[in-house]
Coordinates of C-alpha atoms and ligand atoms in Angstrom, one line a residue:
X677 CA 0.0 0.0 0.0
X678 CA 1.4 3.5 -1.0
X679 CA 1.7 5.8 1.3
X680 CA 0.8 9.1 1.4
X681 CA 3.9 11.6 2.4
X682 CA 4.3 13.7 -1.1
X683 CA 8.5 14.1 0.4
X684 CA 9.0 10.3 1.0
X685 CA 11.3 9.2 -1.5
X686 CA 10.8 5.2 -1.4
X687 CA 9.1 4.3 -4.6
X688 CA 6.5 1.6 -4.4
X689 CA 4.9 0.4 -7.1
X690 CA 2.4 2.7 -8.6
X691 CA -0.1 1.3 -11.3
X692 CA -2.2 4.1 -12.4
X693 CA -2.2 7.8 -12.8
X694 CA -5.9 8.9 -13.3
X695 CA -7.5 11.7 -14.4
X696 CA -11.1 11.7 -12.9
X697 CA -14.4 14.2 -14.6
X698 CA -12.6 17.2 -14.3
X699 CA -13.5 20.6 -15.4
X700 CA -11.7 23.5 -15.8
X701 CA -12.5 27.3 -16.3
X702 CA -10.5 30.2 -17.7
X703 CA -12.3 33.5 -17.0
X704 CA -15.4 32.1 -18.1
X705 CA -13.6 30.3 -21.2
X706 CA -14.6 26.4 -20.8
X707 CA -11.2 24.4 -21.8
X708 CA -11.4 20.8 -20.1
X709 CA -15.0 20.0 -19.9
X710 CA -15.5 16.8 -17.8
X711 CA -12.5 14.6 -19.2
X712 CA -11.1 11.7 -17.7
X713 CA -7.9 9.6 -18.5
X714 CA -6.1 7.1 -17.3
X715 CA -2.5 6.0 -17.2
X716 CA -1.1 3.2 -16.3
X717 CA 2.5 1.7 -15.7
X718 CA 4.5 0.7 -18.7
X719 CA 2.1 1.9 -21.1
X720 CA 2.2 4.7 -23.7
X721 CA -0.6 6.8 -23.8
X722 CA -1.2 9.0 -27.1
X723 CA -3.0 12.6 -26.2
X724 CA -4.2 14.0 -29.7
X725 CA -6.3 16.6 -30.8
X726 CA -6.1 20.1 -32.4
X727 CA -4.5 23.1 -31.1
X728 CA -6.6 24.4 -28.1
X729 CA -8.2 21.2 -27.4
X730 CA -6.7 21.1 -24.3
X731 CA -3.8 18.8 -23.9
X732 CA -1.2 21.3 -22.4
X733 CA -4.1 22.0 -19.8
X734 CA -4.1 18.5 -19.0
X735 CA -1.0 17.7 -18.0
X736 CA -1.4 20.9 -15.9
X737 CA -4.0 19.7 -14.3
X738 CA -1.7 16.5 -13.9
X739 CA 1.1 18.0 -12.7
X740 CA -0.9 20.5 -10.2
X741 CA -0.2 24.1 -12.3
X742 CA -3.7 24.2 -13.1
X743 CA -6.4 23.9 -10.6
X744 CA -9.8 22.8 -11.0
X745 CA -13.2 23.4 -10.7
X746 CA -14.3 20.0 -10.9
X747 CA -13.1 16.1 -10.7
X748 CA -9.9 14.7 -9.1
X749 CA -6.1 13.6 -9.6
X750 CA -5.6 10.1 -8.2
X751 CA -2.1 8.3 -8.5
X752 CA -2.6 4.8 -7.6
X753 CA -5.6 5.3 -5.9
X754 CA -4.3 8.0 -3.6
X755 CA -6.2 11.2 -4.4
X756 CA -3.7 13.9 -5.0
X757 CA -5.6 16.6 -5.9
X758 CA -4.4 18.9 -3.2
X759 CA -0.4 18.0 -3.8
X760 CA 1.2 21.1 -4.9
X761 CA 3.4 20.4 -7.9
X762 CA 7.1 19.6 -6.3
X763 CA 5.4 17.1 -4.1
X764 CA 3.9 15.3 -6.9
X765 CA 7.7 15.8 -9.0
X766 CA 9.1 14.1 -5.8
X767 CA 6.8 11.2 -6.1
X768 CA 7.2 10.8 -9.4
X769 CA 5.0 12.8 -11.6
X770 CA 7.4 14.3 -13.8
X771 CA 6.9 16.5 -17.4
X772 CA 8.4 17.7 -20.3
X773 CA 7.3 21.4 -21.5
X774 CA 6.1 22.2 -24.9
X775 CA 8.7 23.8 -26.5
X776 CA 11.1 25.0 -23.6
X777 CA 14.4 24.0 -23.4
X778 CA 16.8 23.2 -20.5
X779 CA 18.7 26.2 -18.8
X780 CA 20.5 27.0 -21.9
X781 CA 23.7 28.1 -19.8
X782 CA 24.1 25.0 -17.9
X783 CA 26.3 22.1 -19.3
X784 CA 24.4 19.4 -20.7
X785 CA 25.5 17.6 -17.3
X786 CA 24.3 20.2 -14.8
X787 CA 20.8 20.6 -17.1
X788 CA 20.4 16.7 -15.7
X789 CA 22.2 16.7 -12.6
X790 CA 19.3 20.0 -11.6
X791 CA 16.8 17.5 -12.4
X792 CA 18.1 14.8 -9.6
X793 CA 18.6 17.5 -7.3
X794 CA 15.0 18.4 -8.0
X795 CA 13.5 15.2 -6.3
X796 CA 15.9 15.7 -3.4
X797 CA 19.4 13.7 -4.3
X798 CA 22.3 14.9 -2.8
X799 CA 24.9 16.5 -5.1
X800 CA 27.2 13.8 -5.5
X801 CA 24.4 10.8 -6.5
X802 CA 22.4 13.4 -8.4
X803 CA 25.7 13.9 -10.7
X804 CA 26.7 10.2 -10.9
X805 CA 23.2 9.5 -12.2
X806 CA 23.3 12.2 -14.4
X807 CA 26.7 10.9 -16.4
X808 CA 24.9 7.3 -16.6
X809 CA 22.0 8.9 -18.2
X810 CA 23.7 11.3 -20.6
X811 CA 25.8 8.0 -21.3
X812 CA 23.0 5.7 -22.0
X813 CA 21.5 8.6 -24.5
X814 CA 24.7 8.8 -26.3
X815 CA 25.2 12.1 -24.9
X816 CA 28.5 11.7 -23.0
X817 CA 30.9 13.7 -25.0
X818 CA 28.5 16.5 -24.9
X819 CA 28.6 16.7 -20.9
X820 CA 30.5 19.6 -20.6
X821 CA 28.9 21.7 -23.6
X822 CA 26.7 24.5 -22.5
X823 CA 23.4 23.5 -23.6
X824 CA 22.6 26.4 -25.6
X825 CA 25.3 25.9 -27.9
X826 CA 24.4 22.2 -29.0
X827 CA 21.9 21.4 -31.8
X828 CA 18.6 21.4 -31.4
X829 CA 18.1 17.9 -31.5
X830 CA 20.5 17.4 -28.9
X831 CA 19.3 20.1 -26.9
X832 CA 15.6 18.4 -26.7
X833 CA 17.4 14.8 -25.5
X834 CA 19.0 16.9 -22.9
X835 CA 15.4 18.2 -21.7
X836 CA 14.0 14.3 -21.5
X837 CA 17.5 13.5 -19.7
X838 CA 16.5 15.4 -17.0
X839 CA 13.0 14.0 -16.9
X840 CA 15.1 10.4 -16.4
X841 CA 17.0 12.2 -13.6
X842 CA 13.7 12.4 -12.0
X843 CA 13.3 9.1 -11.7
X844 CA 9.6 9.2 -13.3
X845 CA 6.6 6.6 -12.4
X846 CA 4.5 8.8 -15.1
X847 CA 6.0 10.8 -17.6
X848 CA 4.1 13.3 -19.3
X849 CA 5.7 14.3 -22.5
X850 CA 4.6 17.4 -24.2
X851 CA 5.5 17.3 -27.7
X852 CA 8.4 16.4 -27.3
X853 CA 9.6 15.6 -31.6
X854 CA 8.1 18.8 -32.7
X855 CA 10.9 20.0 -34.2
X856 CA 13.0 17.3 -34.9
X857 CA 13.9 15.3 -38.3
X858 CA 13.0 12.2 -39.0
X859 CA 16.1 10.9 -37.7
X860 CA 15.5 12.4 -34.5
X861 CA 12.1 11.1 -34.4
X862 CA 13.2 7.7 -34.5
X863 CA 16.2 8.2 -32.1
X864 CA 13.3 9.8 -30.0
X865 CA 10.8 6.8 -30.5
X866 CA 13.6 4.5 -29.2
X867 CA 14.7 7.0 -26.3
X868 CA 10.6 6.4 -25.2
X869 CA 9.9 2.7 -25.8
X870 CA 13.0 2.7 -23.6
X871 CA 12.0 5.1 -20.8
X872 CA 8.8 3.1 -20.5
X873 CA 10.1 -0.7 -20.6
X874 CA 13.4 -0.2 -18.2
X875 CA 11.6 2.4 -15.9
X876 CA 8.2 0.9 -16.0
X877 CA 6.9 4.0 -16.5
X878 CA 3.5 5.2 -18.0
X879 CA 4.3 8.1 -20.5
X880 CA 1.7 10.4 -21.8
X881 CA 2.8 11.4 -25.4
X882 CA 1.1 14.7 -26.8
X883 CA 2.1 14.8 -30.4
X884 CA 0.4 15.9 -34.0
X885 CA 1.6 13.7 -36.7
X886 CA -0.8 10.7 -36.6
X887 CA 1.9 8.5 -37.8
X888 CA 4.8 8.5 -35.0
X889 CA 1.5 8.4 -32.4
X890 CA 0.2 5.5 -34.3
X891 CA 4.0 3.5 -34.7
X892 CA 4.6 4.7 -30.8
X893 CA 1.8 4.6 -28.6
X894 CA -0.3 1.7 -26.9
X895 CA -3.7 3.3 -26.3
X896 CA -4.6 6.6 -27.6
X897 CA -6.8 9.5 -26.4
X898 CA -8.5 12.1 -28.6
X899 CA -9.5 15.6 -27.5
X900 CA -11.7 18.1 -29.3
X901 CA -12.7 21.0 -27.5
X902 CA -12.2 20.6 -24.2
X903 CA -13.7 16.6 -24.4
X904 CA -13.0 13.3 -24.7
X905 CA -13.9 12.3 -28.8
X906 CA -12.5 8.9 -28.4
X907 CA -9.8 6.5 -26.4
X908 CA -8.9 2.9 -27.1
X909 CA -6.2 0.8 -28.7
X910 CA -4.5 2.3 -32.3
X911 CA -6.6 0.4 -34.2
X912 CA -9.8 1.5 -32.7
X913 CA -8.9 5.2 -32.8
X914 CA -7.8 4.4 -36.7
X915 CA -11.0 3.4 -37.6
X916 CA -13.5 5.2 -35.4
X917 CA -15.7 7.3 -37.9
X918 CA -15.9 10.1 -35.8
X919 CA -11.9 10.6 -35.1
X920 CA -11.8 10.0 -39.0
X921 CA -14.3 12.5 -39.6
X922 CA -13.2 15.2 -37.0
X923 CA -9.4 15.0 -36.8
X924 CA -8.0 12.7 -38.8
X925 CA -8.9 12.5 -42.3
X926 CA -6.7 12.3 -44.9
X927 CA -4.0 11.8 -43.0
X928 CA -5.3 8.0 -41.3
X929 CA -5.7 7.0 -44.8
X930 CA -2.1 7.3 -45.5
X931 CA -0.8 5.5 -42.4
Ligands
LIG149 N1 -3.5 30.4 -19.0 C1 -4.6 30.5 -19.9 N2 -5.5 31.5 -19.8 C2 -6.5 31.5 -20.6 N3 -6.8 30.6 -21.6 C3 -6.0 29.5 -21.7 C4 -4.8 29.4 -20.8 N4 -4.2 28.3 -21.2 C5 -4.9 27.7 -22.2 N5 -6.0 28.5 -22.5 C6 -7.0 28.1 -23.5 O1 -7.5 26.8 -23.1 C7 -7.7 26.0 -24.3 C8 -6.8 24.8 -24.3 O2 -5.5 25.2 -24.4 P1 -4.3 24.1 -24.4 O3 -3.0 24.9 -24.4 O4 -4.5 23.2 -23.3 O5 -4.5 23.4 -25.8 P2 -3.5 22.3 -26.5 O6 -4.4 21.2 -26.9 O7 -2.3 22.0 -25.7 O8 -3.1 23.1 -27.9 P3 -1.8 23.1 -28.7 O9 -1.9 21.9 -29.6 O10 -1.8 24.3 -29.5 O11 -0.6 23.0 -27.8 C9 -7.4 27.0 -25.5 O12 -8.6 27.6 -25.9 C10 -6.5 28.0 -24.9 O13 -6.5 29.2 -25.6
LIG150 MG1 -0.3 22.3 -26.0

């Protein structure tokens, strides 16, 4: 049974991060209108959906940035909903930001060693960690270059590095190939399937192109203003009419 100190940093196993009715407001603008969503360990969740549908706001809501007006946060069936944001980081709820990258005059090694000190690791094991990481991403020989000097490819693996440092049980991933070729993309779609099997981690992946959500994800999620369209496996979000007919079009033909 987990318990329920947000600071304690043993980590049981966790098998769900849910997402239960919520609603949220802003000034009088409706942008999550009674979703709910559920994550569980080792899986990768797809969050689709047009711009403004409300994904970012989501993982807000996840992550305890945005409050709500209605519904709850519940990480293996502990409601969290009053956890302020660096209590849910410690215990494991961890993000990536849409389009912001690390502290771009840190070395590629401090960007990830800040992200073990973050969740409380002394100096010395927050740095150790941090060269295994960087290592396992193929990222050693960059350690000692300032961040905002390297590619932008590079740049984006050094903003999911830290994530790792955090030691995530859920990993919410906010478009995190936008930008990158289709190289990257690949190297990124490894980096993921990666994160998920040795961590046992759930990881919600907000992306646009149907076709890397499709290749990467288990399960998939589809918002449309503010709701919940559809969720199932790939297949069944491929070939439900209405994703096809609001979202997807041409586009699931192709794939
Ligand atoms: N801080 C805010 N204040 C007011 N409105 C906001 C705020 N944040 C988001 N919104 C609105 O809430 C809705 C959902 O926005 P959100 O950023 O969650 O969408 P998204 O699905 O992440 O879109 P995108 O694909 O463009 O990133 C939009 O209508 C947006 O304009
Ligand atoms: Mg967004």
């Amino acid at each position: 049974m987990m318990s329920t100190h947000p600071g304690e940093q043993h980590r049981p196993t966790v098998s769900s991060l849910e997402v239960d009715s919520v609603v949220v407001d802003f000034q009088g603008l409706r942008a999550i209108e009674d979703v709910s969503l559920t994550l569980r360990s080792g899986e990768i969740l797809g969050l689709i959906g047009p711009n403004g549908a409300g994904k970012t706001t989501l993982i807000n809501v996840l992550t305890g940035f945005q409050p709500v007006m209605k519904g709850s946060v519940q990480m293996g069936g502990v409601d969290i909903s009053d956890w302020k944001p660096h209590e849910r980081s410690r215990r494991g709820l961890v993000r990536t930001f849409q389009g912001v990258l690390p502290f771009a005059g840190l070395t590629a090694l401090e960007n990830v060693e800040a992200g073990g000190v973050a969740i409380g690791l002394g100096r010395r094991e927050a740095r150790a960690e941090a060269v295994r990481i960087l290592t396992d991403m193929g990222l050693s020989a960059k350690a000692d270059r300032q961040a905002g000097t390297l590619p932008f490819g590079e740049v984006r693996r050094i903003g999911i590095a830290r994530a790792i440092a955090m030691r995530p049980r859920f990993l919410l991933m906010d478009e995190p190939a936008a930008g990158l070729n289709d190289v990257e993309c690949s190297e990124l779609h490894n980096i993921i399937r990666g994160i998920a099997a040795r961590l046992n981690c759930g990881i919600l992946f907000i992306e646009h192109r149907m076709s890397l959500v499709f290749k990467l994800c288990d399960r998939v999620q589809v918002l449309q203003l503010g709701r919940t369209l559809a969720v199932g496996s790939t297949t069944q979000i491929r070939n439900d009419p209405n994703v096809r007919k609001a979202y997807l079009g041409e586009e699931a033909a192709a794939c």
